XYZ file of C-alpha atoms in Angstrom:
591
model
C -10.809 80.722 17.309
C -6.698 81.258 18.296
C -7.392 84.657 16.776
C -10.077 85.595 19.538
C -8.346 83.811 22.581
C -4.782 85.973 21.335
C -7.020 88.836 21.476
C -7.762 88.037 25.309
C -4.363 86.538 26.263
C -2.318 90.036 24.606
C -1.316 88.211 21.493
C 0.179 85.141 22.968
C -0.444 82.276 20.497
C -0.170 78.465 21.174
C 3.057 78.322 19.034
C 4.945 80.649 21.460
C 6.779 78.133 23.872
C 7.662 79.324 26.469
C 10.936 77.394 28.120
C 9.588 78.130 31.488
C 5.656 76.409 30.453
C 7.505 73.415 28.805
C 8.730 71.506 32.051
C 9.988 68.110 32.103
C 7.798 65.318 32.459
C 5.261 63.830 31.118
C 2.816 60.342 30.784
C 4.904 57.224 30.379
C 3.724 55.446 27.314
C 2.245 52.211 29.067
C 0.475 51.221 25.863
C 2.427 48.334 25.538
C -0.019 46.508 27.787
C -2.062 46.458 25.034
C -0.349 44.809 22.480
C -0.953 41.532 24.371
C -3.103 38.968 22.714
C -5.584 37.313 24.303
C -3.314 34.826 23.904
C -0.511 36.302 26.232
C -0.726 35.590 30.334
C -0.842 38.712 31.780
C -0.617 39.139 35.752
C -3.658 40.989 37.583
C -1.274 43.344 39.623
C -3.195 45.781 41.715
C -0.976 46.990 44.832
C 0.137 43.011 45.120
C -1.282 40.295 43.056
C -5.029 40.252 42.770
C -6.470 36.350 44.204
C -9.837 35.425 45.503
C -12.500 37.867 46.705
C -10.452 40.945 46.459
C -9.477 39.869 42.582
C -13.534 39.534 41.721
C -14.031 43.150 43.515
C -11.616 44.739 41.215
C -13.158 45.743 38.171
C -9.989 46.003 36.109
C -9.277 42.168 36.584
C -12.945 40.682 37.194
C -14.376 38.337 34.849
C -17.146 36.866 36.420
C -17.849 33.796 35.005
C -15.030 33.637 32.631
C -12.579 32.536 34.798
C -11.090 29.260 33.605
C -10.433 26.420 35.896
C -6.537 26.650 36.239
C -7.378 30.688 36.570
C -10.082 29.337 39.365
C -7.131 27.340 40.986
C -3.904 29.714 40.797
C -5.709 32.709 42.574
C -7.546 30.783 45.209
C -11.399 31.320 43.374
C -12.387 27.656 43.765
C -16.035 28.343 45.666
C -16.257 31.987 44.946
C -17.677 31.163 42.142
C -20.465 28.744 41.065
C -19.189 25.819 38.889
C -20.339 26.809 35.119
C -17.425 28.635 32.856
C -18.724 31.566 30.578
C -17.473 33.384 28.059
C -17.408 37.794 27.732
C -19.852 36.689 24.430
C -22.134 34.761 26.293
C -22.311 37.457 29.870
C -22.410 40.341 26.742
C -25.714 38.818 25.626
C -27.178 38.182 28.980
C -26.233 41.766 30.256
C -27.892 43.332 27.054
C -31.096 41.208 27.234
C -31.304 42.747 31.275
C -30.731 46.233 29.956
C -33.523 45.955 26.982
C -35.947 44.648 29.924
C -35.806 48.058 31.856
C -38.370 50.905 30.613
C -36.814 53.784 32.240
C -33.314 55.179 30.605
C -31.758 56.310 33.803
C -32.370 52.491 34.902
C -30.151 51.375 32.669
C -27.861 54.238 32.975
C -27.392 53.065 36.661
C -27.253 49.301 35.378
C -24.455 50.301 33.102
C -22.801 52.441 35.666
C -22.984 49.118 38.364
C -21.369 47.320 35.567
C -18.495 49.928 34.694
C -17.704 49.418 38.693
C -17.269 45.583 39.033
C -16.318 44.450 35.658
C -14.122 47.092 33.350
C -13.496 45.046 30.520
C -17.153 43.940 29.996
C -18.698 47.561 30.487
C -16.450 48.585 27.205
C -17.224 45.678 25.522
C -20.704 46.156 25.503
C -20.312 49.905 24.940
C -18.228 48.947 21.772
C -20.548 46.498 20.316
C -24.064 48.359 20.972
C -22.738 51.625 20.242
C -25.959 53.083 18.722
C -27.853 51.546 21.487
C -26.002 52.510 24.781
C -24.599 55.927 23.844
C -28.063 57.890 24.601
C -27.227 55.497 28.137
C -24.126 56.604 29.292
C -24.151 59.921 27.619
C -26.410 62.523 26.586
C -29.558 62.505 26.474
C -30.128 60.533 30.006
C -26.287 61.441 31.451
C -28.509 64.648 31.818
C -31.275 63.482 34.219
C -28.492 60.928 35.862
C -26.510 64.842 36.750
C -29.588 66.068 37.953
C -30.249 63.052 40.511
C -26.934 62.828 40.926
C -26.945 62.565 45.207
C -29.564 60.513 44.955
C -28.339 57.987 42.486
C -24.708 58.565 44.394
C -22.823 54.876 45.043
C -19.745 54.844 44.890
C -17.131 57.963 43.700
C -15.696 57.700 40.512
C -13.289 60.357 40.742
C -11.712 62.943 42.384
C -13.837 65.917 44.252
C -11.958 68.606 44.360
C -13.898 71.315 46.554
C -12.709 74.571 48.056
C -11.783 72.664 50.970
C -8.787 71.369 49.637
C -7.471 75.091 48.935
C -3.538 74.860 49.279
C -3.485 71.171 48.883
C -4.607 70.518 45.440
C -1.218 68.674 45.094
C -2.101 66.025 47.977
C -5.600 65.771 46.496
C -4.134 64.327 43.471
C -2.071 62.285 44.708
C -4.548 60.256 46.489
C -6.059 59.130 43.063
C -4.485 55.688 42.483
C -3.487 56.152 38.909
C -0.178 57.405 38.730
C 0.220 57.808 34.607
C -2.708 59.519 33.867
C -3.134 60.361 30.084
C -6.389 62.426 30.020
C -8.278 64.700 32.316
C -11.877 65.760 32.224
C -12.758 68.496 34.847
C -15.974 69.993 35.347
C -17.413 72.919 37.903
C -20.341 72.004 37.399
C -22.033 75.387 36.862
C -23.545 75.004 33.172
C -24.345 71.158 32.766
C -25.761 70.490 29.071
C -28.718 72.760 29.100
C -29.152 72.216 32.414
C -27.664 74.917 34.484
C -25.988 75.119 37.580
C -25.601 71.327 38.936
C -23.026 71.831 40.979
C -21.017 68.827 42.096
C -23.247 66.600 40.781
C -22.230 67.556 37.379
C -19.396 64.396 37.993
C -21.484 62.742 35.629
C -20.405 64.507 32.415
C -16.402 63.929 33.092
C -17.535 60.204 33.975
C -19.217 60.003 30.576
C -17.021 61.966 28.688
C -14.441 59.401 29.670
C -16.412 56.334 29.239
C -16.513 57.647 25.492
C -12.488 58.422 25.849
C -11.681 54.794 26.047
C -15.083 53.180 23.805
C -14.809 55.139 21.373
C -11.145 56.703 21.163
C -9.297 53.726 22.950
C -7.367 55.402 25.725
C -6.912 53.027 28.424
C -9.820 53.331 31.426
C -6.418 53.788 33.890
C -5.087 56.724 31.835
C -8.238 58.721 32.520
C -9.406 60.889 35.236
C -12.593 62.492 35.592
C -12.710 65.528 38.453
C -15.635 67.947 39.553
C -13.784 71.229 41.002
C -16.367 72.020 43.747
C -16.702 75.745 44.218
C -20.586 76.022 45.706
C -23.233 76.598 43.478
C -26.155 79.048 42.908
C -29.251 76.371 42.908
C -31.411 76.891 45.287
C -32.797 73.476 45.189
C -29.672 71.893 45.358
C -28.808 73.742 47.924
C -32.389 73.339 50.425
C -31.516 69.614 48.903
C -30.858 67.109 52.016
C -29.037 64.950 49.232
C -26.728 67.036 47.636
C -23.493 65.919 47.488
C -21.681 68.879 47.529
C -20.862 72.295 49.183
C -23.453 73.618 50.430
C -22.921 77.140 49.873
C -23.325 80.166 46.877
C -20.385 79.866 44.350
C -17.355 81.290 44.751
C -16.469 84.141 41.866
C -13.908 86.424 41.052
C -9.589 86.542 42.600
C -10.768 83.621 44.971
C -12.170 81.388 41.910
C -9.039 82.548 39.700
C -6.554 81.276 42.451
C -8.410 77.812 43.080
C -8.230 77.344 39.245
C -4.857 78.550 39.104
C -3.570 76.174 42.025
C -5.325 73.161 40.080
C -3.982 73.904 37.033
C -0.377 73.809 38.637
C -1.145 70.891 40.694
C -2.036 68.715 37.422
C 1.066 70.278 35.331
C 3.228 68.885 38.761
C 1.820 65.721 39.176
C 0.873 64.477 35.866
C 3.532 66.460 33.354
C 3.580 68.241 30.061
C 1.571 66.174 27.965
C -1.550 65.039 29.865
C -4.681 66.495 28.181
C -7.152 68.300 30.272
C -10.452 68.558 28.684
C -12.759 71.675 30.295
C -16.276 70.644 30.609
C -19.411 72.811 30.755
C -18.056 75.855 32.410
C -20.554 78.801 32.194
C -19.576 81.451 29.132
C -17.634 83.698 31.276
C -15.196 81.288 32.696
C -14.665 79.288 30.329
C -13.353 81.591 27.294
C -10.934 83.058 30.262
C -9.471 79.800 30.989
C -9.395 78.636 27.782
C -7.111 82.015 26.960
C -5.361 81.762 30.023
C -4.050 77.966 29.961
C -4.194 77.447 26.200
C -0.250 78.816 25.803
C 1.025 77.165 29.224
C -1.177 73.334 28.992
C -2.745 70.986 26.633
C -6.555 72.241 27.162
C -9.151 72.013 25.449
C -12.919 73.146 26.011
C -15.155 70.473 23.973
C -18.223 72.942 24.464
C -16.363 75.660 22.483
C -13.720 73.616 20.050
C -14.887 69.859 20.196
C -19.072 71.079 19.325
C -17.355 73.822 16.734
C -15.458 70.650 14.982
C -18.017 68.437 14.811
C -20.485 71.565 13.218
C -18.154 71.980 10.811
C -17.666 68.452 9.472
C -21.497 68.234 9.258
C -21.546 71.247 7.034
C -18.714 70.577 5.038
C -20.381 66.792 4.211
C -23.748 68.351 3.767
C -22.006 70.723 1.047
C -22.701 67.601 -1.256
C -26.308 68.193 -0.798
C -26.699 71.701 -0.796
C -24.146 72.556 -3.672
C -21.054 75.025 -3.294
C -18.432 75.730 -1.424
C -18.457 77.609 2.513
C -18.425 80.927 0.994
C -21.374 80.310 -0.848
C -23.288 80.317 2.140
C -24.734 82.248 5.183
C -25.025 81.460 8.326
C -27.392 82.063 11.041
C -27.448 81.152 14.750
C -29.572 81.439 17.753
C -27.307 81.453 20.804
C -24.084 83.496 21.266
C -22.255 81.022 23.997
C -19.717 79.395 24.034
C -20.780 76.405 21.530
C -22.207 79.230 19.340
C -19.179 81.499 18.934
C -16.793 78.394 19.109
C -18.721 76.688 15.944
C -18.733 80.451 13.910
C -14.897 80.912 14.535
C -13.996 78.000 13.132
C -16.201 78.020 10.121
C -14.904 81.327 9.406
C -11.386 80.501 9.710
C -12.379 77.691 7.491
C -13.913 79.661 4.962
C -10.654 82.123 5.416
C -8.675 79.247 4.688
C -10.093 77.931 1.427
C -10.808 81.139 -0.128
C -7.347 83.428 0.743
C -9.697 86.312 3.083
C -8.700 87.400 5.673
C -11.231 86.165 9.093
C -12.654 89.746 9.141
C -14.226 89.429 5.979
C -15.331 86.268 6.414
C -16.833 86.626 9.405
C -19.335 88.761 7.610
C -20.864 85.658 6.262
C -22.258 84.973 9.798
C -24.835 85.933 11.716
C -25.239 85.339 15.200
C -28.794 86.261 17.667
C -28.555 86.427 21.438
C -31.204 86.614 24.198
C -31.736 90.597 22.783
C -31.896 90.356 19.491
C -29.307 89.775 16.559
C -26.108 90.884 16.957
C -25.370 93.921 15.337
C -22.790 96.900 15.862
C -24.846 99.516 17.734
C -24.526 96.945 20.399
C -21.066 96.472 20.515
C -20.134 98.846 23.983
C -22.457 96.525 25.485
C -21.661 93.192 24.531
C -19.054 89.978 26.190
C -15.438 90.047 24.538
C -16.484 86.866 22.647
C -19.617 88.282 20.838
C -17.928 91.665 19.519
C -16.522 90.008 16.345
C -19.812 89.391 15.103
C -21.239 92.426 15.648
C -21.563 93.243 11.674
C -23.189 96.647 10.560
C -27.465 95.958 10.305
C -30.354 97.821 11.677
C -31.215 96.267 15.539
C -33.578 92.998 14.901
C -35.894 92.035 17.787
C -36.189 88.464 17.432
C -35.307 84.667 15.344
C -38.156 84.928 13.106
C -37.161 88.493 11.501
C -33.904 87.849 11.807
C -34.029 84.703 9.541
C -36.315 86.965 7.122
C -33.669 89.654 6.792
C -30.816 88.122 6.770
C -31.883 84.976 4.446
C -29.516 82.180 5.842
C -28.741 78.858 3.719
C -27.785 77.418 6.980
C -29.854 78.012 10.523
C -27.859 76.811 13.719
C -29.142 76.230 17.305
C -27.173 76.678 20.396
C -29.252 78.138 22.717
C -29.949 75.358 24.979
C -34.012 76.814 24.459
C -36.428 74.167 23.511
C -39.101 74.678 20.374
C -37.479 77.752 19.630
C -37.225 76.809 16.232
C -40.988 77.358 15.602
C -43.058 76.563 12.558
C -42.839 80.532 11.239
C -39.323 79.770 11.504
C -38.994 76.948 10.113
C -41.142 77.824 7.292
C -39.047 81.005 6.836
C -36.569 79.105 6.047
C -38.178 76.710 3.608
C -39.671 80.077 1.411
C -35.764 81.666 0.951
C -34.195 77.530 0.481
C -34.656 74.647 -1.462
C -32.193 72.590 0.853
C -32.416 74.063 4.090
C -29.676 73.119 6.650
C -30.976 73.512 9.655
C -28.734 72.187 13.083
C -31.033 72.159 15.975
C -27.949 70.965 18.967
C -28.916 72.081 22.505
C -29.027 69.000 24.997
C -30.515 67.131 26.292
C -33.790 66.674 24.088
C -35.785 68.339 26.080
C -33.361 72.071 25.203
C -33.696 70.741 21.456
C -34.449 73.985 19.403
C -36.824 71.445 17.369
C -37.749 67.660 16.949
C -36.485 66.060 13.691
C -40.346 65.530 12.666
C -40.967 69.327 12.907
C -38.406 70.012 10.820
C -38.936 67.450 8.381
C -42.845 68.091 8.285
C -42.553 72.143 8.190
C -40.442 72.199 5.103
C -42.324 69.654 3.238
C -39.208 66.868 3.915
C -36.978 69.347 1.908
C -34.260 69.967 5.378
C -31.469 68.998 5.862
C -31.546 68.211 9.700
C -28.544 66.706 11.827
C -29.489 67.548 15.952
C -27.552 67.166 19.157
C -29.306 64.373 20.857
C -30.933 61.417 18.819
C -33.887 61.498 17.007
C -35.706 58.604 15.493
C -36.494 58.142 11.915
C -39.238 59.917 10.368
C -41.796 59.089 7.885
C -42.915 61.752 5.439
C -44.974 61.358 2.830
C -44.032 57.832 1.979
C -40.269 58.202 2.568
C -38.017 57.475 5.430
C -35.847 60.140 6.847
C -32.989 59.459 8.828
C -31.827 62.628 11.077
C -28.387 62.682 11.679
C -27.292 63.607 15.042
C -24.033 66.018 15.833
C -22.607 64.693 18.577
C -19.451 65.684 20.022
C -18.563 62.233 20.560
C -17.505 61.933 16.572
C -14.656 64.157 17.850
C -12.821 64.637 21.093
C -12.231 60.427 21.019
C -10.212 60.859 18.253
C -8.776 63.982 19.191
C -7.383 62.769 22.489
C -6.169 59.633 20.855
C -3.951 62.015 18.638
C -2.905 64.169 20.857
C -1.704 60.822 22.854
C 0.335 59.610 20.546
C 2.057 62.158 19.381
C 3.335 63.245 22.533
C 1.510 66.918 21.690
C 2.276 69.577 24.269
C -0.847 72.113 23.010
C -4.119 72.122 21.066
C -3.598 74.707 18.038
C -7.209 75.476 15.937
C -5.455 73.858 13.113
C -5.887 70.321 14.957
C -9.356 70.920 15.427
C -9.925 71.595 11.176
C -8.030 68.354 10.927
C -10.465 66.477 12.873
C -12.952 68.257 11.130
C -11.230 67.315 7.842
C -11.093 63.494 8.784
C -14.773 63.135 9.890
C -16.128 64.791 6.774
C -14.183 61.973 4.741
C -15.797 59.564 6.301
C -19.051 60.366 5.604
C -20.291 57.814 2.325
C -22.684 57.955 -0.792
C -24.895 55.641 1.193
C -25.075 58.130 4.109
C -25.902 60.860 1.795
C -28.852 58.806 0.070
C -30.591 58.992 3.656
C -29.904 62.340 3.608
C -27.381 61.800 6.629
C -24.520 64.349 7.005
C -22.553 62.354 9.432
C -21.319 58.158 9.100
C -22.971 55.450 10.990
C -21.689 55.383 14.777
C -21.198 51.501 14.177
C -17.940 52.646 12.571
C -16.877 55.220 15.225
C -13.348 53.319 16.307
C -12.254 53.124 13.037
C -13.428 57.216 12.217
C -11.692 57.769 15.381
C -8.466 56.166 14.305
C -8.684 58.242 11.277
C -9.170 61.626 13.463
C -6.379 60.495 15.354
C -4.141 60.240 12.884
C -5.340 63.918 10.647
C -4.748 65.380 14.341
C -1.108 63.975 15.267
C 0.322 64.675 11.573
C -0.373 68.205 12.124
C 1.086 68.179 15.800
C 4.306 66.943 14.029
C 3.803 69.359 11.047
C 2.915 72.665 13.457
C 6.018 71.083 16.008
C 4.020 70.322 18.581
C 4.654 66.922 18.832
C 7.325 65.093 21.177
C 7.105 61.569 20.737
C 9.587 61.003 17.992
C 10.368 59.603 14.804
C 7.100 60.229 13.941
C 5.170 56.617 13.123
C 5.077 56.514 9.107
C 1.710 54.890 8.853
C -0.458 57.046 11.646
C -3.817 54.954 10.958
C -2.544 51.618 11.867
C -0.145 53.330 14.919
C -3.453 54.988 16.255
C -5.382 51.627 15.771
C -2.402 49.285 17.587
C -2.278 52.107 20.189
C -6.431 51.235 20.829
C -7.226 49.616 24.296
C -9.030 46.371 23.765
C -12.080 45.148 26.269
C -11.448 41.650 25.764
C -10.491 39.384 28.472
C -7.058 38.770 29.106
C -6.141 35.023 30.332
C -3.676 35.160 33.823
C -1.340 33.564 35.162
């Protein structure tokens, strides 16, 4: 992948610091707010002390129910609140009983969002504890429809909207957020939301989501994170004949005058926030988001999840579903439908993977993959033609039309979707894959469920329960024949937690593609005999802090081995630093 972007960026590599990029500055490392026990008396500062009604309409310091009675006396709550004391156990049951009671996901979406905006600590703690249950909630699948109703749904703002409005004071904008040590930045514009499309400012939901995960699953404190929509117009008609959209009103902006917003935001963050603060790019259409990925990946700590975080994750589950299928990467060939930015992010790093463990150089091993767009497999005699980020894998091969001939031809062990195309895995393709496999591996992970490339029942059911199947958004378990099968699902969530976690805590200043094999590394590990009896290819998501503390750890020993890390001596046990570094949702007692 840094062999591509140093193509774009004239051979510049992550490694080159530049004096000039590295300014002073920096996030303060506040984390020792979480060492507290519950235990400890902590005060509820906000911009004074927080007391009465303004302390149970501040969601960092509410607890409902669970104030005590000298809490009730000291900050003046004494008929605020009805007599009976709670606990977080007792309000964590009663909240998840009114979830299971609604029918409709984006209902609960909203009843979790309600709850993220009056009582912080509780919205994490159920997160935590129902992990399997609420993460289709807050996230993919129904974060999806929740984007696409997004003015409708609209309450309350839960982060900064940065439009084309504020050009020339991007700066001011910032400031205005009331977080001044900000750890982690997700930023959207909105213009390629899941499989989606263009959604515009209502895409706010994916950095809100992506952060809720941030501190759930990867423990960065909620204050530390900032989720931002860069509003630039957008080319939907209906959003845009839409009385309810929330955003500019007008066709996007392209080109020198959608460079120089991005440019001034990226400056204004660097200012503000420092050196070290992560910004995450989020669903930026193909031919942005390579650019600015090349452009900012030698000057800031980015990093696009779309491209790196969804290649990471891909290549954990195929490394762990090795022990199925037998051999090692090398072994095998690769096929995908969908040349974008998760597509050519996931084949990059497999083949520097596979360049890594067998001593080839990334040409070669390249070869090993095959890649189909919208025309057809990619294949030299369409090389003039094609985007910078698709000409590495155009490999010598007579033109082929379309999936199903291509997967004939070329005879792939392993079959990956990224095309954000529903059913486009048919049965002839599926099938074709079944005649030329015994095991096939076949990775089906557009979003939301409706893009799925196919169900985890077709899959299972066309190749006589033979796949291997792991898919983007959940599927439930399928019966076959008598036996259960448990689809695993690849979900970028295993991932960029732990990733920003590391990056954290070591103080790291950029994102090399090394990091990202690390992570890679650390989730295959975690992956257990039991998991591979159900024929799963990722662990449980009941474990995911504790993977996460173990991706956090892989990722900041090689910031400190590449030099990329600034927060010195480096810890000597990483696991239990990353763990004691974890924000905690449990109530603190006050003073």
């Amino acid at each position: 992948m840094e062999s591509t972007l140093k193509d774009i960026r004239d051979g510049a590599s992550v490694l080159d610091l530049d004096p000039k990029a590295t300014v002073g500055g920096g996030v303060e490392d506040l984390y020792g707010e979480d060492f507290a026990t519950e235990d400890q008396l902590v005060t509820p500062w906000t911009v004074s002390v927080a007391s009465g009604y303004s302390l149970l309409r501040d969601p960092r310091h509410n607890k409902g129910l669970a104030f005590n009675e000298k809490e009730r006396d000291a900050h003046y709550l004494r008929g605020l609140l009805p007599p009976v004391l709670s606990t977080q156990e007792l309000q964590e049951r009663k909240l998840m009983n009114n979830i299971r009671e609604y029918q409709v996901p984006l209902q609960k979406y909203m009843a979790m969002m309600d709850l993220q905006e009056r009582n912080e600590r509780l919205f994490y703690k159920l997160l935590i504890d129902n992990v399997e249950e609420l993460l289709p909630v807050v996230y993919t699948p129904t974060v999806g429809e929740a984007c696409q109703k997004y003015g409708s749904i609209f309450r309350r703002p839960q982060g900064l909207y940065i439009s084309l409005k504020e050009k020339g004071k991007i700066l001011e904008v910032l400031k205005n957020w009331p977080e001044r040590r900000i750890q982690v930045i997700v930023v959207t514009d909105g213009e390629r939301i899941l499989g989606l499309g263009d959604l515009g400012c209502q895409g706010m939901g994916i950095p809100v989501g992506k952060l809720s995960l941030y501190t759930a699953l990867g423990g960065v404190r909620p204050s530390a994170c900032l989720p931002i929509t860069i509003d630039v117009g957008t080319n939907n008609e209906k959003l845009l004949a839409n009385e309810f959209y929330i955003g500019l009103k007008q066709r996007r902006a392209t080109g020198k005058e959608y460079s120089e917003f991005l440019q001034e935001f990226m400056s204004a963050v660097k200012q503000n926030y420092g050196e070290k603060v992560l910004i995450q790019f989020e669903d930026f259409a193909n031919h942005n988001a390579f650019d600015l990925l090349a452009k900012y990946g030698t000057s800031h700590l980015v990093f696009n999840d779309d491209i790196q975080g969804t290649a990471s994750v891909v290549l954990a589950g195929i490394v762990s579903a090795l022990q199925l299928l037998g051999g090692t990467l090398a072994d095998h060939k690769f096929l995908f439908l969908g040349a974008g930015e998760a597509g050519t992010g996931i084949a990059e790093l497999i083949a520097l993977e596979m360049s890594r463990q067998t001593k080839c150089p990334i040409e070669e091993t390249r070869k090993k993959i095959w890649l189909v767009d919208s025309r057809g497999l990619i294949v030299s005699s369409r090389k003039d033609s094609l985007q910078h980020f698709k000409k590495p894998w155009a490999h010598e091969h007579e033109p082929v039309n379309d999936l199903l001939h291509a997967v004939k031809v070329i005879k792939p062990t392993v079959l990956i979707g990224s095309s954000g195309v529903g059913k486009a895995f048919t049965k002839e393709v599926i099938e074709a894959m079944a005649s030329c496999n015994e095991k096939p591996l076949i990775l089906a992970l557009s979003n939301p469920t409706s893009q799925s490339e196919c169900t985890a029942e077709e899959a299972y059911t066309w190749t006589q329960g033979r796949a291997i199947f792991a898919s983007g958004s959940p599927f439930d378990p399928v019966e076959y024949n008598g036996k259960t099968f448990v689809p695993g699902q690849a979900n970028n969530a295993y991932i960029f937690p732990g990733l920003g976690l590391g990056l954290v805590i070591s103080g790291a200043i950029r994102v090399h593609d090394d990091m990202l094999l690390a992570a890679s590394e650390a989730l295959a590990r975690q992956v257990t005999q039991e998991n591979f009896d159900k024929g799963l290819i990722y662990p449980r998501f009941s474990n995911i802090r504790k993977i996460s503390a173990h991706i956090a750890a892989n990722v900041a020993a090689k910031a400190y081995e590449l030099g990329l890390a600034t927060r010195l001596p480096q810890p000597e046990n990483l696991v239990k630093y990353a763990e004691s570094c974890m924000y905690s949702p449990l109530y603190r007692s006050y003073r």
